[in-house]
PDB file of C-alpha atoms in Angstrom:
ATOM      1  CA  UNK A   6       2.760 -25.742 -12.775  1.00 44.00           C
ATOM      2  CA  UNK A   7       2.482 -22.389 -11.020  1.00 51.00           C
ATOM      3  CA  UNK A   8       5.219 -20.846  -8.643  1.00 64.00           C
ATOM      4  CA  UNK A   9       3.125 -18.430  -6.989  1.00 70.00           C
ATOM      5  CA  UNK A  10       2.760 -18.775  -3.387  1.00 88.00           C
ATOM      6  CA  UNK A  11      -0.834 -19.568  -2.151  1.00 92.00           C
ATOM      7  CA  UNK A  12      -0.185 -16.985   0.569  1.00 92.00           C
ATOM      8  CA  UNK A  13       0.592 -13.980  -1.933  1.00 92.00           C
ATOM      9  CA  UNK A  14      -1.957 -15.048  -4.071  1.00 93.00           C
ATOM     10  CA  UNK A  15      -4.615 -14.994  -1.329  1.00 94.00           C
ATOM     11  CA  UNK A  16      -3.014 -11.533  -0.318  1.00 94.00           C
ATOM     12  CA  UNK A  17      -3.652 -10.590  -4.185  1.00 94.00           C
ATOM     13  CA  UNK A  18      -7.558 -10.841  -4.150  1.00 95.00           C
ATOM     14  CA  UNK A  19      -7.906  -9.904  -0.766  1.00 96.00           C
ATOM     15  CA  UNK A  20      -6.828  -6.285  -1.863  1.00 96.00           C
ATOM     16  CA  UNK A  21      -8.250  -6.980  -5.434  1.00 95.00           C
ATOM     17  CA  UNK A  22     -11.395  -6.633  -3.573  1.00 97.00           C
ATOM     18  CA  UNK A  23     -10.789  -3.871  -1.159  1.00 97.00           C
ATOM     19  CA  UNK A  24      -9.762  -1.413  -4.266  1.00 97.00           C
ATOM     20  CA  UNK A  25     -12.274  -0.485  -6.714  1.00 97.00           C
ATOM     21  CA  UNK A  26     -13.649   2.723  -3.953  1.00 96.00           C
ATOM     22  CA  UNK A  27      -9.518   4.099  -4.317  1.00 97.00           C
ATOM     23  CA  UNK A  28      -9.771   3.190  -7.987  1.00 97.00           C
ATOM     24  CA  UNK A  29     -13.019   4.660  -8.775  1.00 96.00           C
ATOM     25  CA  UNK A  30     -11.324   8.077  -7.790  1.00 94.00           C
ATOM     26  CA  UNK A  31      -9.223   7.886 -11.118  1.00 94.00           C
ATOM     27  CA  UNK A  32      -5.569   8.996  -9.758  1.00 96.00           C
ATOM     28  CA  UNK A  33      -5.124   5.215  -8.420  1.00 97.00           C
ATOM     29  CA  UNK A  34      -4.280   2.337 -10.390  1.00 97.00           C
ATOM     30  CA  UNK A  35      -2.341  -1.272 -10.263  1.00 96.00           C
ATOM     31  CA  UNK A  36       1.119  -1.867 -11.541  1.00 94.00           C
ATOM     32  CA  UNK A  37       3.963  -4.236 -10.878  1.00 87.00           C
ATOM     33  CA  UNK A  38       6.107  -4.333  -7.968  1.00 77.00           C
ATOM     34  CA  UNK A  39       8.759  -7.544  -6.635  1.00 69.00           C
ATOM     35  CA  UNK A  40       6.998 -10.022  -8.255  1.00 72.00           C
ATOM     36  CA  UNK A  41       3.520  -8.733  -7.382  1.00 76.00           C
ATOM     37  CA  UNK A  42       1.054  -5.900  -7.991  1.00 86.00           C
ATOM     38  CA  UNK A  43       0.960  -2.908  -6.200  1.00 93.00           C
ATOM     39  CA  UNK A  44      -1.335  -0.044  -5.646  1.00 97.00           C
ATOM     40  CA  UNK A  45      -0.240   3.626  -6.960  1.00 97.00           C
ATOM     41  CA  UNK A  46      -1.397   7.235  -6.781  1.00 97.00           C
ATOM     42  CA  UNK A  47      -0.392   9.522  -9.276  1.00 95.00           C
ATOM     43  CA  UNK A  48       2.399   6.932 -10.022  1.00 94.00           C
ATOM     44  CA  UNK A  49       3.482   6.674  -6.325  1.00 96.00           C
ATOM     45  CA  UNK A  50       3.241   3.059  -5.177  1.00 96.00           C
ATOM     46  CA  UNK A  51       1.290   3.382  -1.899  1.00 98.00           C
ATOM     47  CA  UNK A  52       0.606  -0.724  -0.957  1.00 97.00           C
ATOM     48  CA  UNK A  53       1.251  -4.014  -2.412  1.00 95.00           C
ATOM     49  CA  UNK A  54       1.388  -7.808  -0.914  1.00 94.00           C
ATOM     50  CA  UNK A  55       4.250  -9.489   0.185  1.00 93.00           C
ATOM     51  CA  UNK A  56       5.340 -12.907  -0.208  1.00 91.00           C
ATOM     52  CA  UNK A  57       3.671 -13.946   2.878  1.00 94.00           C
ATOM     53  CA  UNK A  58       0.375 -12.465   1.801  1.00 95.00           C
ATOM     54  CA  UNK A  59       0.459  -9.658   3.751  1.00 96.00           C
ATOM     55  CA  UNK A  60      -0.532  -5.913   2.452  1.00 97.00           C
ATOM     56  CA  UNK A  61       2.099  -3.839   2.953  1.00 97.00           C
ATOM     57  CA  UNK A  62       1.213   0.012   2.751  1.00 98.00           C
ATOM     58  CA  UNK A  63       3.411   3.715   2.896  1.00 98.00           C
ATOM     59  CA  UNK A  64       2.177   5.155   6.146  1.00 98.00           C
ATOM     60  CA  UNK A  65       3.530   8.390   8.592  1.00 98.00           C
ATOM     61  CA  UNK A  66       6.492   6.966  10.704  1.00 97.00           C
ATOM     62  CA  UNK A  67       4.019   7.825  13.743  1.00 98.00           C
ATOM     63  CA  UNK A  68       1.202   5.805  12.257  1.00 98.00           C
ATOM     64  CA  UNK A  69       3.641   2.744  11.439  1.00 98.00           C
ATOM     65  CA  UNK A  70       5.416   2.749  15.164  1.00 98.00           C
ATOM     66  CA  UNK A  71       1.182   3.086  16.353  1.00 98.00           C
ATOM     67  CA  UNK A  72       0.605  -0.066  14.301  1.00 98.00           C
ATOM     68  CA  UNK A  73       3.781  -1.911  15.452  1.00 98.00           C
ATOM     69  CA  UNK A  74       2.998  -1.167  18.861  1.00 98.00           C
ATOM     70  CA  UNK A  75      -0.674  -2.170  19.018  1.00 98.00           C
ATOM     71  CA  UNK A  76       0.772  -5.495  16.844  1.00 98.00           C
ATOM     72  CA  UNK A  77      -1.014  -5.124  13.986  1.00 98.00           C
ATOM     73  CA  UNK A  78       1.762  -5.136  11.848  1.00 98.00           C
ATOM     74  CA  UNK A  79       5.540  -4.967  11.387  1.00 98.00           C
ATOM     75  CA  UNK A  80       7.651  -2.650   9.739  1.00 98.00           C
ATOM     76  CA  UNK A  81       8.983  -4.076   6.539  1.00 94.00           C
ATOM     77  CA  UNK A  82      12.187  -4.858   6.634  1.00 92.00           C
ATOM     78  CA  UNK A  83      14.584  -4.786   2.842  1.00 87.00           C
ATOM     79  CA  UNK A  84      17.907  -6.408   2.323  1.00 90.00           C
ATOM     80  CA  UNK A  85      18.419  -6.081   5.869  1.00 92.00           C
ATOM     81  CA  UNK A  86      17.311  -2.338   6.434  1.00 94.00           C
ATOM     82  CA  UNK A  87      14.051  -1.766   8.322  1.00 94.00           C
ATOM     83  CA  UNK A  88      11.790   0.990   6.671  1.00 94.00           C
ATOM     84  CA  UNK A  89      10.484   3.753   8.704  1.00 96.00           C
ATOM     85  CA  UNK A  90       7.028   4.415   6.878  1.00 97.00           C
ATOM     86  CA  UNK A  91       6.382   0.641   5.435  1.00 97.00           C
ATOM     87  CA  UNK A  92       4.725  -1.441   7.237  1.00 98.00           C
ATOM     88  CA  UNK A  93       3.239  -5.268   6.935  1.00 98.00           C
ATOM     89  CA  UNK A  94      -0.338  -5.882   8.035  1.00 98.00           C
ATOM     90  CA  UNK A  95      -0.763  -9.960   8.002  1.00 98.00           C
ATOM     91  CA  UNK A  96      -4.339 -11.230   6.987  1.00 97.00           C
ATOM     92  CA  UNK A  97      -4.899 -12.302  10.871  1.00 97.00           C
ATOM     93  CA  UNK A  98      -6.122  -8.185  10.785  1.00 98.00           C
ATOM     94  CA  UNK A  99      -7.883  -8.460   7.784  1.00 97.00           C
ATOM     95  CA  UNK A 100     -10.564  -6.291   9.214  1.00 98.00           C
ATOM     96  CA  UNK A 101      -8.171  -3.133   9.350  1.00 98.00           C
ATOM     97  CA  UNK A 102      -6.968  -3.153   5.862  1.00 98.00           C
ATOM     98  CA  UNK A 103      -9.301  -1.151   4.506  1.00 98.00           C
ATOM     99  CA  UNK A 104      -8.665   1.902   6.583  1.00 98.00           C
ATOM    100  CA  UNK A 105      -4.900   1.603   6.507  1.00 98.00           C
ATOM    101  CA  UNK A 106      -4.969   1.022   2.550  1.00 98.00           C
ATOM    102  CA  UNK A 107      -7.184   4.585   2.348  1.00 98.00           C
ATOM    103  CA  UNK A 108      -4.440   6.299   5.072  1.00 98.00           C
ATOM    104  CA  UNK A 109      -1.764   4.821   2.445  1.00 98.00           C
ATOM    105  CA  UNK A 110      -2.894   6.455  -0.256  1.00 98.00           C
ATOM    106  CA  UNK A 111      -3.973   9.654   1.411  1.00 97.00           C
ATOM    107  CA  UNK A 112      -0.271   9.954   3.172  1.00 98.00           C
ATOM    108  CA  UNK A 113       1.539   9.111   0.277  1.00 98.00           C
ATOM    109  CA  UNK A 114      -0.459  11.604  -2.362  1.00 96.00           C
ATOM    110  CA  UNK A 115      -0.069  14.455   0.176  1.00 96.00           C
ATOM    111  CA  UNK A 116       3.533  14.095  -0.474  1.00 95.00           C
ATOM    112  CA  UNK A 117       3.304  14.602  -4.189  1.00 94.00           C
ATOM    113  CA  UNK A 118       3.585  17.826  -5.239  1.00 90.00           C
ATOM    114  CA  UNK A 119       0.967  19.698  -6.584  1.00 82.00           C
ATOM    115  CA  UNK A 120       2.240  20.994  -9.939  1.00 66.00           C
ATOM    116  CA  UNK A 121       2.879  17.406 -11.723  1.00 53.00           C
ATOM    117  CA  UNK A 122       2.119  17.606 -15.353  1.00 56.00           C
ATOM    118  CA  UNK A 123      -1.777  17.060 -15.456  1.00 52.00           C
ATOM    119  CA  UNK A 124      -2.882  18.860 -12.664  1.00 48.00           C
ATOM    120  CA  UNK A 125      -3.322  22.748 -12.508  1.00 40.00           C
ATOM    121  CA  UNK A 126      -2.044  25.213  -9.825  1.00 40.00           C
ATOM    122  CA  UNK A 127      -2.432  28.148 -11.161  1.00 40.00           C
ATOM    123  CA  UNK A 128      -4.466  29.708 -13.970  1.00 41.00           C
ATOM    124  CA  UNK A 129      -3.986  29.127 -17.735  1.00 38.00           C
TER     125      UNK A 129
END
């Protein structure tokens, strides 16, 4: 008998299906995170789905107070501690994920730096 919530799992192939344009760029891939699978660029986790089913993504603290306040989503909130840049978009706005999953992954890979082994910044 599977534990999985019906609510994360829905969550699950809802972004299953809204990734292979991120993945298709090569840098982004799926790994583990609490329980679930997450999104990652260049090994940064950028979005993932929470228990309730809803994607959660890394975006500016400006662009997470804009969602909050337009209520399409909720900051995410950890062991008591409310994150400034992670916020919860339920599946009632479904039809914004993808644009907040590609500002994830754009905000978070602008904070990588640009000398990580693999990548080139100057010449050999």
């Amino acid at each position: 008998m599977s534990t999985a919530r019906p609510e994360r799992e829905h969550g699950r192939a809802l972004l299953d299906d809204l990734l292979p344009p991120l993945l298709a760029r090569g840098d982004v891939d799926v790994a583990p995170m609490f329980g679930s699978h997450g999104a990652r660029v260049r090994g940064k986790m950028f979005a993932f789905v929470s228990t309730a089913g809803d994607l959660v993504v890394k975006v500016t603290e400006q662009r997470a107070t804009e969602l909050e306040d337009s209520d399409t989503g909720a900051r995410m909130e950890m062991r008591g501690r409310v994150m400034r840049e992670w916020i919860a978009v339920p599946q009632t706005h479904l039809d914004a994920w993808p644009v907040i999953l590609a500002e994830a992954c754009t905000y978070v890979e602008s904070r990588l730096p640009t000398d990580r082994p693999g990548t080139r910044t100057e010449p050999a």
